[in-house]
Coordinates of C-alpha atoms and ligand atoms in Angstrom, one line a residue:
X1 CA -34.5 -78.9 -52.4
X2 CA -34.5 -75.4 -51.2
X3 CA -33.6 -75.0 -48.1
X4 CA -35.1 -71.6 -45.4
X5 CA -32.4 -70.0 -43.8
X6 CA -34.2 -67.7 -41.5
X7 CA -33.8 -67.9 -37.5
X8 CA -36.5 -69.1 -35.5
X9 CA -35.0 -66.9 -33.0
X10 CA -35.1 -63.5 -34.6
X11 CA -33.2 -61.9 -31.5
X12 CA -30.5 -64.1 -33.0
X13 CA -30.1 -61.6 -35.6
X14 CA -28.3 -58.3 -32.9
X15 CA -27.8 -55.4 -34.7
X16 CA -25.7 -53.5 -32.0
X17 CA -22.3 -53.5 -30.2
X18 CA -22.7 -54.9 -26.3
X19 CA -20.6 -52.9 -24.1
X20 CA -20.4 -53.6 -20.0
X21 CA -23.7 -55.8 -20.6
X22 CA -25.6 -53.2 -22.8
X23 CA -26.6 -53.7 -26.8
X24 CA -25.7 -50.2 -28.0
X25 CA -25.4 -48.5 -31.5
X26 CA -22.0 -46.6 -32.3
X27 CA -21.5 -43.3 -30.9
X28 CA -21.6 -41.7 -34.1
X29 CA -24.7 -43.5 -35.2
X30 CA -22.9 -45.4 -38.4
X31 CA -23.9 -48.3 -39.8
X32 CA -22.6 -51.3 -41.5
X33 CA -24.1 -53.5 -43.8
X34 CA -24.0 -56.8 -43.9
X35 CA -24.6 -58.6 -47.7
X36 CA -25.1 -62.1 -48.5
X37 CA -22.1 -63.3 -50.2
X38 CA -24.6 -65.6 -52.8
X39 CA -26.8 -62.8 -53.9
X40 CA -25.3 -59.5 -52.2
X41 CA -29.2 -59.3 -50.5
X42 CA -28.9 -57.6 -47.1
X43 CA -29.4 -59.9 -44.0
X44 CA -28.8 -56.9 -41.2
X45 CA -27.1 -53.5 -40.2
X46 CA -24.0 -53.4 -37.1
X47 CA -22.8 -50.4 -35.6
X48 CA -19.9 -48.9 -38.0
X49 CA -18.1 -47.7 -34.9
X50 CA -14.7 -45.6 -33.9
X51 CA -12.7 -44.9 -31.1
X52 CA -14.6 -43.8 -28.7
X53 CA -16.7 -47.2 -29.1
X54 CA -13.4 -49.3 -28.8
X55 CA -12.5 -46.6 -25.9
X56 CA -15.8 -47.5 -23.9
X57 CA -15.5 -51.7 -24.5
X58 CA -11.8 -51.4 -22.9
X59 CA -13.1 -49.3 -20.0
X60 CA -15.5 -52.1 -19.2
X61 CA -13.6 -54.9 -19.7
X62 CA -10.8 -53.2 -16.9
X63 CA -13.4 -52.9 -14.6
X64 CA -14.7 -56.0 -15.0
X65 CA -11.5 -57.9 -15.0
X66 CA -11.2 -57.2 -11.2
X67 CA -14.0 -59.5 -10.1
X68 CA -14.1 -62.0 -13.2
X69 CA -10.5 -62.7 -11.9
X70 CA -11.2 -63.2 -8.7
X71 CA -14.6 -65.3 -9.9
X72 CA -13.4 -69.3 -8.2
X73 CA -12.2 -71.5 -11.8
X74 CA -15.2 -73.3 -11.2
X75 CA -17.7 -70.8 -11.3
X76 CA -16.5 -69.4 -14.2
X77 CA -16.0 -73.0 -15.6
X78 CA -20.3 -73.2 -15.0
X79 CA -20.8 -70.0 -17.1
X80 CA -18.8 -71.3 -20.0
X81 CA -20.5 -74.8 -19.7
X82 CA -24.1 -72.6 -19.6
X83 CA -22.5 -70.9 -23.1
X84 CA -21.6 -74.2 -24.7
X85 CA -25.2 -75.8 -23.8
X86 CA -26.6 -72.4 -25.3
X87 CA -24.4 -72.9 -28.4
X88 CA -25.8 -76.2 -28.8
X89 CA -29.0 -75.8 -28.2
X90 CA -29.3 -72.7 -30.6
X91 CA -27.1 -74.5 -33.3
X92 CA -29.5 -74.5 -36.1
X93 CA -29.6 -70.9 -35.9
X94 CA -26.4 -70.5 -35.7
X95 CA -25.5 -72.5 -38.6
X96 CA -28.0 -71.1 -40.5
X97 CA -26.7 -67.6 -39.9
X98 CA -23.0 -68.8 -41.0
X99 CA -24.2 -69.8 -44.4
X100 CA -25.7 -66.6 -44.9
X101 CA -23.0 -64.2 -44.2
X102 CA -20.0 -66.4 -45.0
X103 CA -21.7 -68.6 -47.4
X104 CA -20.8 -71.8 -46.7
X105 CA -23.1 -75.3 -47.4
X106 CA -25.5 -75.6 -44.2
X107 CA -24.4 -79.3 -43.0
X108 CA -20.9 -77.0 -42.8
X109 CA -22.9 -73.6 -40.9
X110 CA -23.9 -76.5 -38.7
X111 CA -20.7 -78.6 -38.4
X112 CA -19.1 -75.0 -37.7
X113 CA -21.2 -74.5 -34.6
X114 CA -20.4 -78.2 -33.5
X115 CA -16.9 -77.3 -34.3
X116 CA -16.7 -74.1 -32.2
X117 CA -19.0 -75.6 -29.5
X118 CA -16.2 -77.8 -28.7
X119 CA -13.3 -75.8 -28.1
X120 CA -15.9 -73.8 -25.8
X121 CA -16.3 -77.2 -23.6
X122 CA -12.4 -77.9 -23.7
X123 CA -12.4 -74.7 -22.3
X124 CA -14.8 -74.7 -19.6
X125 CA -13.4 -77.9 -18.5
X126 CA -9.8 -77.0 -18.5
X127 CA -10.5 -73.7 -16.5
X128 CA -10.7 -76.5 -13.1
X129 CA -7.5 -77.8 -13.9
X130 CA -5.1 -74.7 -14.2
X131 CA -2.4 -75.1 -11.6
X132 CA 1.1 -74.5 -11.4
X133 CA 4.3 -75.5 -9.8
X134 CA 5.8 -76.2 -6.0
X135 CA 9.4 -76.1 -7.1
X136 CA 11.7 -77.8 -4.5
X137 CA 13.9 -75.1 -3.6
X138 CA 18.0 -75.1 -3.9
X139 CA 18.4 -73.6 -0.8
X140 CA 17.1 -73.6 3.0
X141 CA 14.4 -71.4 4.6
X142 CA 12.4 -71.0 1.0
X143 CA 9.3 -72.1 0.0
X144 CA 9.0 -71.4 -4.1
X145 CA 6.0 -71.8 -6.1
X146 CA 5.3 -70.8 -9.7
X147 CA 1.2 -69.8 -10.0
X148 CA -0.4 -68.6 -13.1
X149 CA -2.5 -65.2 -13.6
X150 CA -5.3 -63.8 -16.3
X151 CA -2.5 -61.7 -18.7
X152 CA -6.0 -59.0 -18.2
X153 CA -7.5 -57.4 -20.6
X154 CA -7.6 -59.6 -24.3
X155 CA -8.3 -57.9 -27.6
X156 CA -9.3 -60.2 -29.8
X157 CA -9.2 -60.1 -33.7
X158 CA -11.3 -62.8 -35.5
X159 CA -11.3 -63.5 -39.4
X160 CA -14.4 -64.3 -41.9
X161 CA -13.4 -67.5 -42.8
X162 CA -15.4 -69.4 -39.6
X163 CA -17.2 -67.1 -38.3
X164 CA -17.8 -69.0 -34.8
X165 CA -14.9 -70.9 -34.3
X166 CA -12.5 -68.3 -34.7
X167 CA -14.2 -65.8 -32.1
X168 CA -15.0 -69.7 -29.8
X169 CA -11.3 -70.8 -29.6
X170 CA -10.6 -67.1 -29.1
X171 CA -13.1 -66.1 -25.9
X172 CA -13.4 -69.7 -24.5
X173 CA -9.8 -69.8 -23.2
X174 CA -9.6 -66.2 -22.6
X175 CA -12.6 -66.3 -20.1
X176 CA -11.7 -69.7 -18.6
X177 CA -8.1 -67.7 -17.5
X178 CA -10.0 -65.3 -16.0
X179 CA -9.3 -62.6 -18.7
X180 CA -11.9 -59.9 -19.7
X181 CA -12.4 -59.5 -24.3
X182 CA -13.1 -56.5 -26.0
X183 CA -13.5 -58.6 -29.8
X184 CA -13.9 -56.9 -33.0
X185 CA -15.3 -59.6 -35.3
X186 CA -14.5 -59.4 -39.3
X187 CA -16.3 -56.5 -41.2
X188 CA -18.1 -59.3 -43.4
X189 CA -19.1 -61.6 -41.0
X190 CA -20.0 -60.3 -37.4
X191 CA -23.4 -61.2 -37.4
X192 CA -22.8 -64.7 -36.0
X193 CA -20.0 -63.4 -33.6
X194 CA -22.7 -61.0 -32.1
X195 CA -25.0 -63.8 -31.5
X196 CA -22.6 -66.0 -30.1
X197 CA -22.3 -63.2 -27.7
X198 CA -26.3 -62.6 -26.8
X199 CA -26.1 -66.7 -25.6
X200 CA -23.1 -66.1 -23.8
X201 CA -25.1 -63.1 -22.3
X202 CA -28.4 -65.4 -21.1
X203 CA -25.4 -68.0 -19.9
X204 CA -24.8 -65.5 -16.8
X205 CA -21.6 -63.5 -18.0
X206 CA -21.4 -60.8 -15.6
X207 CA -21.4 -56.8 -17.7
X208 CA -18.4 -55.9 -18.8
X209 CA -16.7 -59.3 -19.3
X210 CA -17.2 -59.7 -23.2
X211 CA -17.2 -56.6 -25.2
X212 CA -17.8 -56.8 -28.3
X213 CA -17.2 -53.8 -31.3
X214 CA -18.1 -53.7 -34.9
X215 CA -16.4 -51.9 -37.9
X216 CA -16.5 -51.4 -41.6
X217 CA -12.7 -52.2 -43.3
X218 CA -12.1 -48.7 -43.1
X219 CA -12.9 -48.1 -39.3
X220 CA -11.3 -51.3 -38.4
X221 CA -8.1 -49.6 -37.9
X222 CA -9.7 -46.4 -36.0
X223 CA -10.4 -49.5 -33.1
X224 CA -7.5 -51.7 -33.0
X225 CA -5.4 -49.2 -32.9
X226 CA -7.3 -47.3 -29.5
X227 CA -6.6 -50.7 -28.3
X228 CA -3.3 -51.3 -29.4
X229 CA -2.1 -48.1 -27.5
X230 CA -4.5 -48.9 -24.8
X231 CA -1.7 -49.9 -21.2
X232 CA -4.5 -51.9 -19.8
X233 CA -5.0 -54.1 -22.9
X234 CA -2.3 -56.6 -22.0
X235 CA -3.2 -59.3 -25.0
X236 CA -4.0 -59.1 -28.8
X237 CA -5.1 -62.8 -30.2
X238 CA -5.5 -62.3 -34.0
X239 CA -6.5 -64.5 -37.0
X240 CA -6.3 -63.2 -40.4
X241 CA -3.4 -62.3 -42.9
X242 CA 0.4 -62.1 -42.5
X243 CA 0.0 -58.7 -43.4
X244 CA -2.3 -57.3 -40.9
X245 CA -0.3 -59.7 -38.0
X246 CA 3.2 -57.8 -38.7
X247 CA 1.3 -54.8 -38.1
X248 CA 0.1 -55.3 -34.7
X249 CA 3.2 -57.0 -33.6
X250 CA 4.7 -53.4 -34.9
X251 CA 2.4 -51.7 -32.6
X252 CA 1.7 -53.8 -29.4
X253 CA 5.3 -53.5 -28.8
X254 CA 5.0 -49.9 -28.1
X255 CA 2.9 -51.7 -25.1
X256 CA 4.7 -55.5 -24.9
X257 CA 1.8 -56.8 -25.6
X258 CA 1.7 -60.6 -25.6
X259 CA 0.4 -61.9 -28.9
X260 CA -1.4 -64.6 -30.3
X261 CA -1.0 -64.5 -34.1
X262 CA -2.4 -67.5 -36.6
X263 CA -1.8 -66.2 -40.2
X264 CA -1.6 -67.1 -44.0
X265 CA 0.1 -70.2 -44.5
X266 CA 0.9 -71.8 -48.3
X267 CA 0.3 -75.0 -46.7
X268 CA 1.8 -78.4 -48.9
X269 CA 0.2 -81.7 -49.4
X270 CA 2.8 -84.5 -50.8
X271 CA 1.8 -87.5 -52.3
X272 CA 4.5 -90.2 -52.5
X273 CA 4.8 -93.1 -54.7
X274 CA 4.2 -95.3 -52.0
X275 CA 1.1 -93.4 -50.9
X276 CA -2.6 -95.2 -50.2
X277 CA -4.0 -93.2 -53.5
X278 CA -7.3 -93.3 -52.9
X279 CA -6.9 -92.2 -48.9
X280 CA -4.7 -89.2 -50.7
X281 CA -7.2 -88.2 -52.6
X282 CA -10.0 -88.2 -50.0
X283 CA -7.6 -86.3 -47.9
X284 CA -7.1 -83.4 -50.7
X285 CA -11.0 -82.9 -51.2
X286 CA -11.3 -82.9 -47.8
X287 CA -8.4 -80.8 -46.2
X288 CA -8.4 -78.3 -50.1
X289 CA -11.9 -78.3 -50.6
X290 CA -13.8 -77.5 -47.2
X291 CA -15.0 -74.2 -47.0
X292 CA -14.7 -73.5 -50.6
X293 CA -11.0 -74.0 -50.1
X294 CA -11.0 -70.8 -47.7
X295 CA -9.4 -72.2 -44.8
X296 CA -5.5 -70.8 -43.6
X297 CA -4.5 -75.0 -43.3
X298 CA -6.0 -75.4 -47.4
X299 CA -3.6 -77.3 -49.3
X300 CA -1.8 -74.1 -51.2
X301 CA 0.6 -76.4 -53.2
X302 CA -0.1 -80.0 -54.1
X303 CA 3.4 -82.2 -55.0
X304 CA 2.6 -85.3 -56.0
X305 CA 5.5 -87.9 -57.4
X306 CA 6.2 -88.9 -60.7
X307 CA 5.4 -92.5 -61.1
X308 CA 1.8 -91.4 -59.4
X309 CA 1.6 -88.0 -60.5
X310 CA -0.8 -88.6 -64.1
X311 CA -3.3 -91.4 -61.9
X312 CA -4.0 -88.9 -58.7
X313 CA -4.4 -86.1 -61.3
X314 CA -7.0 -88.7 -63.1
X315 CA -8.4 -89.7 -60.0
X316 CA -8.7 -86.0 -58.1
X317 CA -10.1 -84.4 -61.5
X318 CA -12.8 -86.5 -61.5
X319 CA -14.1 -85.9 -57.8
X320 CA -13.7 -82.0 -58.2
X321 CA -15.5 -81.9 -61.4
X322 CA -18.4 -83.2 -59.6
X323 CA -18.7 -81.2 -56.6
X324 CA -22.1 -79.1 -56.6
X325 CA -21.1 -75.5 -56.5
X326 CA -24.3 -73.4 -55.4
X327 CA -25.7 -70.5 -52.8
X328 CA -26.5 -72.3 -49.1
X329 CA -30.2 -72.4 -50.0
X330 CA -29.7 -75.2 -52.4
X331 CA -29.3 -78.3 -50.2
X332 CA -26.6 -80.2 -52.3
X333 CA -24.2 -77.6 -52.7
X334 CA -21.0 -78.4 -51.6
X335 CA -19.1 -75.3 -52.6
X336 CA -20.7 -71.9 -51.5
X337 CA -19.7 -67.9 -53.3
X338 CA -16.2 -67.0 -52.6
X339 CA -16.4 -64.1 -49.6
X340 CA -16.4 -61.3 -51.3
X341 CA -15.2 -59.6 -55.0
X342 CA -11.7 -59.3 -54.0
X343 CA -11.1 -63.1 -52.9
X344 CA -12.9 -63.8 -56.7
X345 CA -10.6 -61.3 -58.4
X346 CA -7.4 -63.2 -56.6
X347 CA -8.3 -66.5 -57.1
X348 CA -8.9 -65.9 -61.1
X349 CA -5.7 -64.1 -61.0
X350 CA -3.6 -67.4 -59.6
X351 CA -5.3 -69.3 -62.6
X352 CA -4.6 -67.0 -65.6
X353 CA -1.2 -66.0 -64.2
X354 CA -0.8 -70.4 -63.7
X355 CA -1.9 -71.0 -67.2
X356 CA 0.2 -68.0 -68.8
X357 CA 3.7 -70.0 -67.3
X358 CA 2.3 -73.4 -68.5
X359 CA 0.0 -74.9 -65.9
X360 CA -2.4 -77.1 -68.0
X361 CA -6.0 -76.3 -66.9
X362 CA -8.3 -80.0 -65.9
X363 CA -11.1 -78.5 -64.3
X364 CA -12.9 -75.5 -63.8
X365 CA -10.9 -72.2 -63.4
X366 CA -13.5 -70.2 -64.0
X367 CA -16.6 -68.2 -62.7
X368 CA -19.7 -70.3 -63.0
X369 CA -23.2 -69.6 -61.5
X370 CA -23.4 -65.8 -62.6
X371 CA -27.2 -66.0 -63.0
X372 CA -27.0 -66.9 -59.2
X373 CA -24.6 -64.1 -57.9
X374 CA -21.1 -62.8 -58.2
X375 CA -18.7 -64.8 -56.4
X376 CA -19.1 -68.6 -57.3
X377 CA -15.9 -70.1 -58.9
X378 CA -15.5 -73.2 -60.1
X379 CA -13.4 -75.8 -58.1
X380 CA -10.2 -76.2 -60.6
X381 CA -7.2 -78.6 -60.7
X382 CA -4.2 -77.3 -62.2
X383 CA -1.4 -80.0 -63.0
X384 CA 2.3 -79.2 -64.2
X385 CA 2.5 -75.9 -62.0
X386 CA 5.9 -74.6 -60.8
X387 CA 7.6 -72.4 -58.6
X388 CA 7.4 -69.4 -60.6
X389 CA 4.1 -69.1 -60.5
X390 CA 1.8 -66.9 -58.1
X391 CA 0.5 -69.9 -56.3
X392 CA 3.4 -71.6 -55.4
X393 CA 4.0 -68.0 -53.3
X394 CA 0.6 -66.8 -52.4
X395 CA -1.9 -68.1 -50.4
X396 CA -4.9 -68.3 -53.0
X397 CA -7.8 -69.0 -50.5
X398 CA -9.9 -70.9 -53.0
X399 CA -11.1 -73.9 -54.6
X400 CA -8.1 -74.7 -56.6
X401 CA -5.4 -77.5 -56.4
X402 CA -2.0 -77.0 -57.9
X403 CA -0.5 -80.3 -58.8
X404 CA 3.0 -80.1 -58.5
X405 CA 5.5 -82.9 -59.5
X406 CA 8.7 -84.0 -58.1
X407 CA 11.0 -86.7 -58.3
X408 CA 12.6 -87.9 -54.7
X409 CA 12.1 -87.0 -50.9
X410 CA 15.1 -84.3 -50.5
X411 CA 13.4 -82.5 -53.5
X412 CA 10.0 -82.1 -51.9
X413 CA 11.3 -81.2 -48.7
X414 CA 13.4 -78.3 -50.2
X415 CA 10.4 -77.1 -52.1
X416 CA 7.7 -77.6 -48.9
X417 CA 10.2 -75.8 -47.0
X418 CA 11.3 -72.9 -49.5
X419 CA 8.7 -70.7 -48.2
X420 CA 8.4 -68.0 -45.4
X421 CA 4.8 -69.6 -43.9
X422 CA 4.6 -72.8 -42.1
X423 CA 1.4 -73.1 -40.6
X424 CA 0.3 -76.8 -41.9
X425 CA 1.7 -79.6 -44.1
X426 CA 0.2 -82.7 -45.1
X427 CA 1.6 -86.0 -46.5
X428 CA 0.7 -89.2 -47.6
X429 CA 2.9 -92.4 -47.4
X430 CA 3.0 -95.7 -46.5
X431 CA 6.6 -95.9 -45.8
X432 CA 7.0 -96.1 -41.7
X433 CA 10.8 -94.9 -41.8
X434 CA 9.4 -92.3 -44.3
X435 CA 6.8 -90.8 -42.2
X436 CA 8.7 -90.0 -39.3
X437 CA 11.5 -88.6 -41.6
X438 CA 9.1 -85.8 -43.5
X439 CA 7.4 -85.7 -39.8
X440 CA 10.8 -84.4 -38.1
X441 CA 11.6 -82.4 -41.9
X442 CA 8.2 -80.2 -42.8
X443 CA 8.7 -76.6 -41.1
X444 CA 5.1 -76.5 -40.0
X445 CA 3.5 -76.2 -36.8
X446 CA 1.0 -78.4 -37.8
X447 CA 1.4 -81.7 -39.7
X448 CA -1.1 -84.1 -41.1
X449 CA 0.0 -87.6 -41.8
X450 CA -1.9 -90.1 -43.8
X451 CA -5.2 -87.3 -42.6
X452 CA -6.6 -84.3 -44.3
X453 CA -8.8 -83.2 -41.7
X454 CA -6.4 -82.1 -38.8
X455 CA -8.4 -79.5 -36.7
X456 CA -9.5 -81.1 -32.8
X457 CA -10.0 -78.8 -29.7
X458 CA -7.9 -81.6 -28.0
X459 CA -4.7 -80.4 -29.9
X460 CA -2.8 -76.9 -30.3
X461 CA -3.1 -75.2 -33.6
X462 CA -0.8 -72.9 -34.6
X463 CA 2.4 -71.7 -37.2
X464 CA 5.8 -71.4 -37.0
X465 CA 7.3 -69.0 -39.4
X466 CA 5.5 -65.8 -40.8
X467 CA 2.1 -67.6 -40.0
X468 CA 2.6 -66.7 -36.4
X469 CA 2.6 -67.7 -33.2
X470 CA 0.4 -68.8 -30.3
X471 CA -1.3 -71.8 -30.0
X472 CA -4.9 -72.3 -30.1
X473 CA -6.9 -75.6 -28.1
X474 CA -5.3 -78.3 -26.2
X475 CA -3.7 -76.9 -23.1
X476 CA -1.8 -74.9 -24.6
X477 CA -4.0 -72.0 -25.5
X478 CA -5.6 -71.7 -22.1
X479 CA -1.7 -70.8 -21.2
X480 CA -1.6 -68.3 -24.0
X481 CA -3.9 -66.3 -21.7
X482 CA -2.0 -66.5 -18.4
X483 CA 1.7 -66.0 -17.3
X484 CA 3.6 -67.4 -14.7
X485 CA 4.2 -65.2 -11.2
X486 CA 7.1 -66.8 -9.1
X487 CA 5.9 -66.9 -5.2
X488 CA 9.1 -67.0 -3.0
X489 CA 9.3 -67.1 1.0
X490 CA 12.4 -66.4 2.4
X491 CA 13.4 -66.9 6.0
X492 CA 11.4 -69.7 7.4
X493 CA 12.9 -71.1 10.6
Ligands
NAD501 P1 -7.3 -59.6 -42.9 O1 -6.0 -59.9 -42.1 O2 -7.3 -58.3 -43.7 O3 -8.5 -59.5 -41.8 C1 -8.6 -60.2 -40.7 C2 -9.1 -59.4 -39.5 O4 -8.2 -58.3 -39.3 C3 -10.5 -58.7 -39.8 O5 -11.2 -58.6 -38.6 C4 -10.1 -57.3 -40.3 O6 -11.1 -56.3 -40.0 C5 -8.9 -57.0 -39.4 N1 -8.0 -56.0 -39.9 C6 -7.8 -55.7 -41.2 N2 -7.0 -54.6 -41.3 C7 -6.6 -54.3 -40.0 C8 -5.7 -53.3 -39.5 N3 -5.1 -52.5 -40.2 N4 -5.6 -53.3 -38.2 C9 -6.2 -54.2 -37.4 N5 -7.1 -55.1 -37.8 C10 -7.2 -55.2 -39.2 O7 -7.6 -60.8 -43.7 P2 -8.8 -61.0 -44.8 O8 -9.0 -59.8 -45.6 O9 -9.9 -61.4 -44.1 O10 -8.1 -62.0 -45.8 C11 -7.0 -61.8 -46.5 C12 -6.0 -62.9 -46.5 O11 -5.8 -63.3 -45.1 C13 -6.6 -64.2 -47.1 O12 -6.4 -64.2 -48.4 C14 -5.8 -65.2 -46.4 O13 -4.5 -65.4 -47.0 C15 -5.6 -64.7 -45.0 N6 -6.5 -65.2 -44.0 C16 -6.1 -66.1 -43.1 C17 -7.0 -66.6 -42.2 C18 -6.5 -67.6 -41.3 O14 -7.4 -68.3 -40.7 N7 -5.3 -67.7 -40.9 C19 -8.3 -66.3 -42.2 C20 -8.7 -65.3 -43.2 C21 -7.8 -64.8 -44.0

């Protein structure tokens, strides 16, 4: 079945930046384009803007931060709830618009929207519930108190990967603290992020509260850095590479800057002997697969124990060879194109490099689907892969699994850990004593246990390591926007 992925809300489809409440082009008149991943078709123009453009979005989100501030928690609380009922209500649309500029299946455009809609809700309900301390004091004639603020100003930095959830989780909390954004979505996906921020316009955000500036790759710098040297900008939360994140810690320091920084991980996934097999390799397709395996908590490296490793290599090759790779429009495809020509280029390079130092190839590792566009690869499992290899170091962001074998527990914890990322781990055992063991051992911030499918507004998400810090949902990231002002009053008779 072919499925239509145009809006039934055109306006959906917002071709400019919005600056203090106004949709307006670039000041230089540059354009973007925005390309189907599938097919490369175009599916709409953004401003290609500069400076100046970044200049004007972090004029009006100082202005606006005075009243927004000042706005009661609840009040704000009923705009974000307006937002999340807009989100929801409009979630077709926005689903449909994922799957054409990211590429994903539809059921996951539309689990996306779900998925962001959520942490938008947390958000809105946690903004009531901010409070801070009364702190008995250690000496007479002092009242002290411990309150929380807005930091101000947030720049935030969204990648392509999930195109709403990243820029939800993001602005929710950041508007719920009584911040003010300027947001520069990713160059290949802003198209969603724009009309994520038209609802959040008809939800009664006051001008000036979200800003939001587009850029090509090459402009992108041109206006992060106006507002990384920008005094009043007092918070950069960024998703995307390791890379990119070292940068801007470089630079917001010129500033101190808080940050916010979820990065690349090389996440593991350990299968012991004593694991529920067939929950394991549920788990894999789930946590490896999703998203065409383009997800910063994807399985990187996959150790699996000897006495199990040949049946879960059996039992996962079988699963992967039948996933249904195809472009968004066809209704059973399960994986979509990879993002873009350099993602495809890396991900073949990880195989060929793999297979040159041994890896035996079971599935796929290959392009497929050429007739249909450039970027579909094949989902692959690699078994007998090793530490010398490119994947065991790089992040590949695709669909392919890397078996792994070991022999005993302190082995697979020295390899898990002999990595500089350590945003999520995953294992599988039945062992109690075992569990909480690799639980206190994997140096992740995340950890999945006996579960492949970890992500939940309700709970913080973030790295330790080189894939950053800051957390994300839970209560935690609606502090990530605030700090703490001590109150004291001295002299009371
Ligand atoms: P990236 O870090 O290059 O891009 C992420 C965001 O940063 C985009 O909005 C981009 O425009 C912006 N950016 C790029 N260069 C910048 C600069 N010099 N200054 C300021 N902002 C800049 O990541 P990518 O190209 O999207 O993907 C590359 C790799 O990053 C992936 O292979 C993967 O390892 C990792 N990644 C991680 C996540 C995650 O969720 N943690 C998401 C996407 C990508």
């Amino acid at each position: 079945m072919t499925l239509d992925l145009t809006l039934q809300r055109a306006d959906l489809l917002c071709a400019q930046n919005f600056i203090n409440g106004e949709w307006t082009a670039a000041a230089s008149g540059a354009r973007l384009a925005v390309l189907n991943p599938a097919d490369q078709s175009l599916i709409g123009q953004v401003p290609d803007s500069a400076a100046v453009d970044a200049q004007a979005a972090a004029d009006a989100a100082a202005a606006a931060l005075v009243g927004w501030r000042a706005t009661p928690a609840r009040q704000r609380a009923q705009v974000i709830k307006r937002w999340h009922a807009l989100i929801l209500a409009h979630q077709d649309d926005l689903g449909r618009l994922i799957s054409r500029e990211q590429g994903k299946p539809l059921a996951e455009g539309r689990g996306e929207v779900q998925y962001a809609a959520s942490y938008v809700e947390w958000f809105a309900e946690e903004a009531t519930r901010i409070c801070g301390d009364v702190i008995a004091a250690p000496v007479s004639g002092r009242r002290m108190l411990a309150v929380k603020e807005p930091v101000g100003v947030v720049a935030v930095i969204t990648p392509w990967n999930f195109p709403a959830a990243m820029i939800a989780r993001k602005i929710a909390p950041a508007l719920a603290a009584g911040c003010t954004v300027v947001a520069k979505p990713a160059e290949d996906t802003p198209l969603t992020a724009l009309a994520l921020v038209r609802l959040a316009q008809e939800a009664g955000l006051p001008a000036g509260v979200l800003n939001i500036v587009c850029a090509s790759r090459a402009q992108t710098p041109a206006v992060v850095d106006a507002w990384l040297a920008d005094a009043r900008v007092r918070k950069i939360s960024f998703t995307g590479s390791t890379p990119v994140g070292k940068h801007l810690a470089r630079e917001a320091a010129a500033t101190l800057k808080k940050l916010s920084l979820e990065l690349g991980g090389n996440a593991p996934f350990i299968v012991f002997d004593d694991a529920d097999l067939g929950a394991a390799v549920t788990g894999l397709m789930q946590a490896k697969f999703r998203n065409g395996g383009q997800t910063c908590v994807c399985p990187n490296r996959v150790f699996v124990q000897d006495a199990v490793y040949e049946r879960f290599a059996a039992l996962l090759s079988i699963q992967v060879a039948a996933l249904k790779v195809g472009p968004a429009t066809e209704a059973d495809a399960q994986i979509g194109p990879m993002i873009n020509a350099r993602a495809v280029e890396k991900i073949l390079r990880h195989v060929d490099d793999a297979v040159s130092r041994g890896a035996r190839l079971l599935v796929g590792g290959r392009r497929v689907r050429e007739a249909s566009g450039p970027h579909f690869v094949a989902p692959t499992v690699l078994a007998d892969a090793t530490a010398d290899m490119l994947l065991a170091s790089e992040e590949t962001f695709g669909p392919v699994a890397a078996l792994f074998r070991f022999h005993d527990e302190a082995e697979v914890i020295a390899q898990t850990n002999d990595t500089p990322f350590g945003l999520a781990g995953y294992f599988y055992s039945e062992n109690s004593s075992r569990i909480w063991r690799m639980a206190d051992a994997l140096e992740t911030g995340i950890v999945g246990i006996n579960e492949g499918a970890i992500a939940s507004e309700a709970a913080p998400f973030g790295g330790v390591k080189e894939s950053g810090y800051g957390r994300e949902g839970s209560r935690h990231g609606l502090d990530d926007y605030m700090h703490i002002k001590y109150l004291c009053q001295g002299n009371l008779q």
